[in-house]
PDB file of C-alpha atoms in Angstrom:
ATOM      1  CA  MET A 250     -12.803  13.107  25.667  1.00 58.00           C
ATOM      2  CA  PRO A 251      -9.663  11.042  26.376  1.00 57.00           C
ATOM      3  CA  ALA A 252      -7.093  12.354  28.821  1.00 68.00           C
ATOM      4  CA  PRO A 253      -3.878  14.003  27.532  1.00 82.00           C
ATOM      5  CA  TYR A 254      -1.527  11.539  25.855  1.00 86.00           C
ATOM      6  CA  GLU A 255       0.386   9.090  27.994  1.00 89.00           C
ATOM      7  CA  ALA A 256       2.207   5.860  27.142  1.00 89.00           C
ATOM      8  CA  SER A 257       0.018   3.463  29.096  1.00 92.00           C
ATOM      9  CA  LEU A 258      -2.380   0.595  28.477  1.00 90.00           C
ATOM     10  CA  GLU A 259      -5.134   2.520  30.239  1.00 91.00           C
ATOM     11  CA  TYR A 260      -4.763   5.466  27.882  1.00 93.00           C
ATOM     12  CA  ALA A 261      -4.840   3.188  24.823  1.00 89.00           C
ATOM     13  CA  GLN A 262      -8.003   1.533  26.133  1.00 89.00           C
ATOM     14  CA  SER A 263      -9.613   4.937  26.691  1.00 91.00           C
ATOM     15  CA  LEU A 264      -8.980   5.789  23.039  1.00 92.00           C
ATOM     16  CA  ASP A 265     -10.590   2.513  21.988  1.00 90.00           C
ATOM     17  CA  GLN A 266     -13.721   3.377  23.943  1.00 89.00           C
ATOM     18  CA  VAL A 267     -14.280   6.617  22.006  1.00 92.00           C
ATOM     19  CA  ASP A 268     -13.249   5.222  18.604  1.00 93.00           C
ATOM     20  CA  ILE A 269     -16.294   5.298  16.296  1.00 93.00           C
ATOM     21  CA  LEU A 270     -14.985   2.124  14.622  1.00 90.00           C
ATOM     22  CA  TYR A 271     -14.517   0.221  17.883  1.00 92.00           C
ATOM     23  CA  ALA A 272     -17.583  -1.968  17.303  1.00 93.00           C
ATOM     24  CA  PHE A 273     -15.910  -3.482  14.240  1.00 94.00           C
ATOM     25  CA  ARG A 274     -13.577  -5.336  16.603  1.00 93.00           C
ATOM     26  CA  GLU A 275     -16.335  -7.840  17.256  1.00 95.00           C
ATOM     27  CA  ARG A 276     -16.345  -8.851  13.594  1.00 98.00           C
ATOM     28  CA  PHE A 277     -12.878 -10.449  13.745  1.00 98.00           C
ATOM     29  CA  LEU A 278     -11.260 -13.522  15.261  1.00 98.00           C
ATOM     30  CA  PHE A 279      -8.235 -12.963  17.497  1.00 97.00           C
ATOM     31  CA  PRO A 280      -5.400 -15.422  18.156  1.00 97.00           C
ATOM     32  CA  GLN A 281      -5.336 -16.444  21.805  1.00 97.00           C
ATOM     33  CA  HIS A 282      -2.451 -15.731  24.166  1.00 95.00           C
ATOM     34  CA  GLU A 283      -2.579 -17.130  27.690  1.00 95.00           C
ATOM     35  CA  GLY A 284      -6.322 -17.538  27.387  1.00 94.00           C
ATOM     36  CA  GLN A 285      -7.023 -13.988  26.190  1.00 95.00           C
ATOM     37  CA  ASP A 286      -7.324 -12.207  22.860  1.00 95.00           C
ATOM     38  CA  ALA A 287      -3.854 -11.275  21.658  1.00 95.00           C
ATOM     39  CA  ARG A 288      -3.056  -7.606  21.130  1.00 89.00           C
ATOM     40  CA  TYR A 289      -2.528  -7.841  17.400  1.00 93.00           C
ATOM     41  CA  PHE A 290      -0.075  -5.446  15.762  1.00 87.00           C
ATOM     42  CA  CYS A 291       0.653  -7.409  12.578  1.00 86.00           C
ATOM     43  CA  GLY A 292      -2.229  -6.232  10.416  1.00 83.00           C
ATOM     44  CA  ASN A 293       0.293  -4.715   8.003  1.00 76.00           C
ATOM     45  CA  SER A 294       1.498  -8.275   7.280  1.00 81.00           C
ATOM     46  CA  LEU A 295      -1.704 -10.305   7.592  1.00 89.00           C
ATOM     47  CA  GLY A 296      -4.986  -8.963   8.868  1.00 91.00           C
ATOM     48  CA  LEU A 297      -7.210 -10.749  11.344  1.00 96.00           C
ATOM     49  CA  GLN A 298      -9.715 -13.209   9.924  1.00 98.00           C
ATOM     50  CA  PRO A 299     -13.259 -11.829   9.697  1.00 98.00           C
ATOM     51  CA  LYS A 300     -15.770 -14.065  11.456  1.00 98.00           C
ATOM     52  CA  SER A 301     -17.775 -14.193   8.230  1.00 98.00           C
ATOM     53  CA  ALA A 302     -14.830 -15.439   6.146  1.00 98.00           C
ATOM     54  CA  GLY A 303     -15.382 -19.155   6.746  1.00 97.00           C
ATOM     55  CA  TYR A 304     -19.055 -18.959   5.756  1.00 98.00           C
ATOM     56  CA  LEU A 305     -18.402 -16.862   2.662  1.00 97.00           C
ATOM     57  CA  MET A 306     -15.515 -19.062   1.527  1.00 97.00           C
ATOM     58  CA  GLY A 307     -17.796 -22.057   2.030  1.00 98.00           C
ATOM     59  CA  LEU A 308     -20.282 -20.580  -0.436  1.00 98.00           C
ATOM     60  CA  GLU A 309     -17.552 -20.266  -3.055  1.00 97.00           C
ATOM     61  CA  LEU A 310     -16.436 -23.855  -2.446  1.00 98.00           C
ATOM     62  CA  GLU A 311     -20.033 -25.034  -2.794  1.00 98.00           C
ATOM     63  CA  ASP A 312     -20.329 -23.248  -6.133  1.00 98.00           C
ATOM     64  CA  TRP A 313     -17.006 -24.707  -7.255  1.00 98.00           C
ATOM     65  CA  ALA A 314     -18.241 -28.194  -6.375  1.00 99.00           C
ATOM     66  CA  LYS A 315     -21.615 -27.622  -8.030  1.00 98.00           C
ATOM     67  CA  TYR A 316     -20.524 -25.872 -11.223  1.00 98.00           C
ATOM     68  CA  GLY A 317     -16.824 -26.539 -11.778  1.00 98.00           C
ATOM     69  CA  VAL A 318     -15.538 -24.280 -14.537  1.00 98.00           C
ATOM     70  CA  GLU A 319     -19.069 -23.009 -15.182  1.00 98.00           C
ATOM     71  CA  GLY A 320     -18.791 -21.189 -11.861  1.00 98.00           C
ATOM     72  CA  HIS A 321     -17.090 -18.408 -13.773  1.00 98.00           C
ATOM     73  CA  PHE A 322     -20.573 -17.499 -15.006  1.00 97.00           C
ATOM     74  CA  LYS A 323     -23.115 -19.424 -12.890  1.00 97.00           C
ATOM     75  CA  ALA A 324     -21.818 -18.997  -9.325  1.00 97.00           C
ATOM     76  CA  ARG A 325     -23.717 -16.773  -6.905  1.00 95.00           C
ATOM     77  CA  ASN A 326     -20.874 -14.296  -7.359  1.00 93.00           C
ATOM     78  CA  PRO A 327     -19.649 -15.156 -10.872  1.00 95.00           C
ATOM     79  CA  TRP A 328     -15.851 -15.401 -10.791  1.00 94.00           C
ATOM     80  CA  PHE A 329     -15.369 -14.032 -14.288  1.00 94.00           C
ATOM     81  CA  SER A 330     -16.639 -10.598 -13.292  1.00 91.00           C
ATOM     82  CA  TYR A 331     -15.027 -10.261  -9.834  1.00 86.00           C
ATOM     83  CA  HIS A 332     -13.042  -7.252 -11.002  1.00 85.00           C
ATOM     84  CA  HIS A 333     -16.352  -5.468 -11.622  1.00 88.00           C
ATOM     85  CA  ILE A 334     -17.931  -6.633  -8.351  1.00 88.00           C
ATOM     86  CA  PHE A 335     -15.154  -5.057  -6.263  1.00 90.00           C
ATOM     87  CA  THR A 336     -14.717  -1.860  -8.258  1.00 93.00           C
ATOM     88  CA  GLU A 337     -17.396   0.294  -6.642  1.00 91.00           C
ATOM     89  CA  ARG A 338     -16.262  -0.360  -3.063  1.00 91.00           C
ATOM     90  CA  LEU A 339     -12.589  -0.007  -3.917  1.00 94.00           C
ATOM     91  CA  SER A 340     -13.189   3.320  -5.618  1.00 96.00           C
ATOM     92  CA  LYS A 341     -14.723   4.771  -2.445  1.00 95.00           C
ATOM     93  CA  ILE A 342     -11.781   3.959  -0.193  1.00 94.00           C
ATOM     94  CA  VAL A 343      -9.173   5.252  -2.639  1.00 96.00           C
ATOM     95  CA  GLY A 344     -11.072   8.411  -3.577  1.00 96.00           C
ATOM     96  CA  ALA A 345     -11.433   7.660  -7.265  1.00 96.00           C
ATOM     97  CA  ALA A 346     -14.180   7.163  -9.820  1.00 95.00           C
ATOM     98  CA  ALA A 347     -15.269   3.567 -10.358  1.00 93.00           C
ATOM     99  CA  HIS A 348     -13.986   3.533 -13.936  1.00 93.00           C
ATOM    100  CA  GLU A 349     -10.516   4.526 -12.671  1.00 94.00           C
ATOM    101  CA  VAL A 350     -10.117   1.440 -10.460  1.00 93.00           C
ATOM    102  CA  VAL A 351      -9.549  -2.235 -11.236  1.00 91.00           C
ATOM    103  CA  ALA A 352      -8.984  -5.221  -8.927  1.00 90.00           C
ATOM    104  CA  MET A 353      -6.263  -7.384 -10.439  1.00 91.00           C
ATOM    105  CA  ASN A 354      -3.159  -9.506  -9.815  1.00 92.00           C
ATOM    106  CA  THR A 355      -0.794  -9.285  -6.847  1.00 92.00           C
ATOM    107  CA  LEU A 356       1.085  -6.293  -5.482  1.00 93.00           C
ATOM    108  CA  THR A 357       4.431  -7.139  -7.076  1.00 94.00           C
ATOM    109  CA  VAL A 358       2.874  -7.954 -10.458  1.00 96.00           C
ATOM    110  CA  ASN A 359       1.028  -4.644 -10.461  1.00 95.00           C
ATOM    111  CA  LEU A 360       4.196  -2.740  -9.548  1.00 96.00           C
ATOM    112  CA  HIS A 361       5.959  -4.334 -12.506  1.00 97.00           C
ATOM    113  CA  LEU A 362       3.092  -3.465 -14.847  1.00 96.00           C
ATOM    114  CA  LEU A 363       3.157   0.143 -13.699  1.00 95.00           C
ATOM    115  CA  MET A 364       6.912   0.468 -14.060  1.00 96.00           C
ATOM    116  CA  ILE A 365       6.953  -1.173 -17.476  1.00 96.00           C
ATOM    117  CA  SER A 366       4.636   1.642 -18.560  1.00 95.00           C
ATOM    118  CA  PHE A 367       6.142   4.560 -16.644  1.00 96.00           C
ATOM    119  CA  TYR A 368       9.799   3.700 -16.036  1.00 98.00           C
ATOM    120  CA  ARG A 369      11.350   4.307 -19.452  1.00 96.00           C
ATOM    121  CA  PRO A 370      14.977   5.121 -18.618  1.00 98.00           C
ATOM    122  CA  THR A 371      17.528   6.650 -20.938  1.00 97.00           C
ATOM    123  CA  GLN A 372      21.296   6.844 -20.515  1.00 97.00           C
ATOM    124  CA  GLU A 373      20.851  10.330 -19.048  1.00 97.00           C
ATOM    125  CA  ARG A 374      17.578   9.933 -17.109  1.00 98.00           C
ATOM    126  CA  TYR A 375      17.444   6.566 -15.354  1.00 98.00           C
ATOM    127  CA  LYS A 376      17.544   6.998 -11.576  1.00 98.00           C
ATOM    128  CA  ILE A 377      14.792   6.085  -9.116  1.00 98.00           C
ATOM    129  CA  ILE A 378      14.275   7.640  -5.686  1.00 98.00           C
ATOM    130  CA  MET A 379      12.530   5.610  -2.979  1.00 98.00           C
ATOM    131  CA  GLU A 380      12.391   5.495   0.806  1.00 97.00           C
ATOM    132  CA  ALA A 381      14.983   3.440   2.646  1.00 96.00           C
ATOM    133  CA  GLY A 382      13.344   0.445   4.310  1.00 93.00           C
ATOM    134  CA  ALA A 383      10.523   0.315   1.781  1.00 94.00           C
ATOM    135  CA  PHE A 384       8.149  -2.627   1.638  1.00 92.00           C
ATOM    136  CA  PRO A 385      10.067  -5.626   0.210  1.00 92.00           C
ATOM    137  CA  SER A 386       7.790  -5.901  -2.850  1.00 90.00           C
ATOM    138  CA  ASP A 387       8.751  -2.345  -3.790  1.00 94.00           C
ATOM    139  CA  MET A 388      12.448  -3.054  -3.373  1.00 96.00           C
ATOM    140  CA  TYR A 389      12.356  -6.274  -5.395  1.00 95.00           C
ATOM    141  CA  ALA A 390      10.325  -4.739  -8.215  1.00 96.00           C
ATOM    142  CA  VAL A 391      12.472  -1.607  -8.467  1.00 98.00           C
ATOM    143  CA  GLU A 392      15.730  -3.570  -8.441  1.00 98.00           C
ATOM    144  CA  THR A 393      14.400  -5.962 -11.084  1.00 98.00           C
ATOM    145  CA  GLN A 394      13.278  -3.145 -13.370  1.00 98.00           C
ATOM    146  CA  VAL A 395      16.608  -1.354 -13.031  1.00 98.00           C
ATOM    147  CA  ARG A 396      18.553  -4.503 -13.901  1.00 98.00           C
ATOM    148  CA  MET A 397      16.209  -5.332 -16.774  1.00 97.00           C
ATOM    149  CA  HIS A 398      17.107  -2.002 -18.359  1.00 98.00           C
ATOM    150  CA  GLY A 399      20.823  -2.662 -17.968  1.00 97.00           C
ATOM    151  CA  PHE A 400      21.578  -0.470 -14.952  1.00 98.00           C
ATOM    152  CA  GLU A 401      23.092  -1.322 -11.578  1.00 98.00           C
ATOM    153  CA  PRO A 402      20.911  -0.780  -8.478  1.00 97.00           C
ATOM    154  CA  ASP A 403      23.793   0.772  -6.517  1.00 97.00           C
ATOM    155  CA  ASP A 404      23.988   3.525  -9.117  1.00 98.00           C
ATOM    156  CA  ALA A 405      20.396   3.840 -10.275  1.00 98.00           C
ATOM    157  CA  ILE A 406      18.500   3.631  -6.966  1.00 98.00           C
ATOM    158  CA  ILE A 407      18.664   6.498  -4.478  1.00 98.00           C
ATOM    159  CA  GLU A 408      17.252   5.691  -1.032  1.00 98.00           C
ATOM    160  CA  VAL A 409      16.208   8.527   1.266  1.00 98.00           C
ATOM    161  CA  ALA A 410      16.720   7.505   4.899  1.00 98.00           C
ATOM    162  CA  PRO A 411      15.970   9.059   8.294  1.00 98.00           C
ATOM    163  CA  ARG A 412      18.757  11.176   9.739  1.00 97.00           C
ATOM    164  CA  ASP A 413      21.028   9.678  12.379  1.00 97.00           C
ATOM    165  CA  GLY A 414      19.101   9.160  15.600  1.00 96.00           C
ATOM    166  CA  GLU A 415      15.723   9.668  13.895  1.00 96.00           C
ATOM    167  CA  TYR A 416      13.091   7.175  12.779  1.00 94.00           C
ATOM    168  CA  LEU A 417      11.131   9.057  10.124  1.00 97.00           C
ATOM    169  CA  VAL A 418      12.228  10.511   6.806  1.00 98.00           C
ATOM    170  CA  ARG A 419      11.988  14.301   6.765  1.00 98.00           C
ATOM    171  CA  ASP A 420       9.937  15.880   3.977  1.00 97.00           C
ATOM    172  CA  GLU A 421      12.719  18.335   3.234  1.00 98.00           C
ATOM    173  CA  ASP A 422      15.212  15.506   2.730  1.00 98.00           C
ATOM    174  CA  ILE A 423      12.918  13.845   0.190  1.00 98.00           C
ATOM    175  CA  LEU A 424      12.381  17.088  -1.692  1.00 98.00           C
ATOM    176  CA  GLN A 425      16.099  17.866  -1.641  1.00 98.00           C
ATOM    177  CA  ALA A 426      16.954  14.420  -3.039  1.00 98.00           C
ATOM    178  CA  ILE A 427      14.465  14.949  -5.863  1.00 98.00           C
ATOM    179  CA  SER A 428      15.873  18.392  -6.622  1.00 98.00           C
ATOM    180  CA  GLU A 429      19.433  17.068  -6.619  1.00 97.00           C
ATOM    181  CA  GLY A 430      18.420  14.147  -8.850  1.00 97.00           C
ATOM    182  CA  GLY A 431      17.204  16.650 -11.403  1.00 96.00           C
ATOM    183  CA  SER A 432      17.583  15.619 -15.025  1.00 97.00           C
ATOM    184  CA  SER A 433      18.985  12.181 -14.075  1.00 98.00           C
ATOM    185  CA  LEU A 434      15.767  11.232 -12.293  1.00 98.00           C
ATOM    186  CA  ALA A 435      13.235   9.054 -14.128  1.00 98.00           C
ATOM    187  CA  LEU A 436      10.926   7.975 -11.307  1.00 98.00           C
ATOM    188  CA  VAL A 437      10.099   8.734  -7.675  1.00 98.00           C
ATOM    189  CA  MET A 438       8.591   5.622  -6.065  1.00 97.00           C
ATOM    190  CA  PHE A 439       7.337   5.799  -2.471  1.00 97.00           C
ATOM    191  CA  GLY A 440       4.811   4.075  -0.288  1.00 95.00           C
ATOM    192  CA  GLY A 441       1.850   6.166   0.786  1.00 96.00           C
ATOM    193  CA  VAL A 442       2.477   4.835   4.299  1.00 95.00           C
ATOM    194  CA  ASN A 443       5.695   3.098   5.302  1.00 94.00           C
ATOM    195  CA  TYR A 444       4.738  -0.417   6.337  1.00 90.00           C
ATOM    196  CA  TYR A 445       7.215  -0.539   9.236  1.00 89.00           C
ATOM    197  CA  THR A 446       7.183   2.906  10.823  1.00 91.00           C
ATOM    198  CA  GLY A 447       3.676   3.993   9.872  1.00 91.00           C
ATOM    199  CA  GLN A 448       5.034   7.255   8.458  1.00 95.00           C
ATOM    200  CA  VAL A 449       2.577   8.983   6.129  1.00 97.00           C
ATOM    201  CA  PHE A 450       4.327  10.566   3.170  1.00 98.00           C
ATOM    202  CA  ASP A 451       3.135  13.832   1.639  1.00 97.00           C
ATOM    203  CA  MET A 452       2.219  12.457  -1.762  1.00 96.00           C
ATOM    204  CA  LYS A 453       1.221  15.809  -3.230  1.00 96.00           C
ATOM    205  CA  LYS A 454       4.523  17.462  -2.321  1.00 97.00           C
ATOM    206  CA  ILE A 455       6.480  14.487  -3.631  1.00 98.00           C
ATOM    207  CA  THR A 456       4.486  14.392  -6.865  1.00 97.00           C
ATOM    208  CA  ASP A 457       4.852  18.116  -7.486  1.00 98.00           C
ATOM    209  CA  ALA A 458       8.599  17.951  -6.834  1.00 98.00           C
ATOM    210  CA  ALA A 459       9.017  14.988  -9.188  1.00 98.00           C
ATOM    211  CA  HIS A 460       7.103  16.727 -11.949  1.00 98.00           C
ATOM    212  CA  ARG A 461       9.196  19.872 -11.564  1.00 98.00           C
ATOM    213  CA  VAL A 462      12.320  17.924 -12.567  1.00 98.00           C
ATOM    214  CA  GLY A 463      10.537  16.020 -15.339  1.00 98.00           C
ATOM    215  CA  ALA A 464      10.199  12.688 -13.508  1.00 98.00           C
ATOM    216  CA  PHE A 465       7.211  10.450 -12.925  1.00 98.00           C
ATOM    217  CA  ALA A 466       5.882   9.867  -9.391  1.00 97.00           C
ATOM    218  CA  GLY A 467       4.435   6.527  -8.301  1.00 96.00           C
ATOM    219  CA  PHE A 468       3.094   5.266  -4.977  1.00 96.00           C
ATOM    220  CA  ASP A 469       2.527   1.846  -3.486  1.00 96.00           C
ATOM    221  CA  LEU A 470      -0.652   2.370  -1.475  1.00 95.00           C
ATOM    222  CA  ALA A 471      -0.976  -1.170  -0.106  1.00 92.00           C
ATOM    223  CA  HIS A 472      -0.506   0.113   3.454  1.00 92.00           C
ATOM    224  CA  ALA A 473      -2.313   3.403   2.912  1.00 94.00           C
ATOM    225  CA  VAL A 474      -5.674   2.088   1.706  1.00 93.00           C
ATOM    226  CA  GLY A 475      -8.023   1.970   4.673  1.00 88.00           C
ATOM    227  CA  ASN A 476      -5.488   3.730   6.911  1.00 89.00           C
ATOM    228  CA  ILE A 477      -5.524   7.291   5.605  1.00 94.00           C
ATOM    229  CA  PRO A 478      -7.928   9.313   3.426  1.00 94.00           C
ATOM    230  CA  LEU A 479      -7.013   9.051  -0.250  1.00 96.00           C
ATOM    231  CA  GLN A 480      -8.134  11.240  -3.139  1.00 94.00           C
ATOM    232  CA  LEU A 481      -6.578   9.577  -6.166  1.00 92.00           C
ATOM    233  CA  HIS A 482      -8.959  11.210  -8.628  1.00 92.00           C
ATOM    234  CA  ASP A 483      -7.593  14.607  -7.638  1.00 86.00           C
TER     235      ASP A 483
END
């Protein structure tokens, strides 16, 4: 068992030694800093390259060279059906059934597709609540959707921020903002995990609160998948 918490390199290393996933470290390439592996804290922006990536990408390039457009159907991993190939594994890490998951597009495109379906504002119910300092894709997509429907972001978007001197958003402040939004609230849009602070949001509480006032709840889980247990089917 590791010693009681302390802010030291030695303590962090002791946690690594008892981490059941520690062996996975050997599967990745680390940038070098002064002749040693860098301590990499930017995985939220771009993950480390797996050692197998070059080989696997090479196989795809070989199939591209060999088959051209026919690679969609004849490649070792046919490109046309990639969304089916990834479905089973994706479903396990998000806690959903395979038929409930699809691999498609980019994050911002998917956010727009979701909001086109679920953000249907009226003159009375048009506001969106989100966390202050959300991932930029969330901010851009929400602002674009608001403007597309003829509203001004300063009026339509409510950002819930940490209190003065604090770094995390309190659950009670989120729930209070939803309650106060009431009948003017169309959508609550949060990240499952804030990309910058690492704060895990209580998605069930947020969803229940949104539904109580008649609003939809949506979550960008780009930084939650693989970081926290998810049970999307539930």
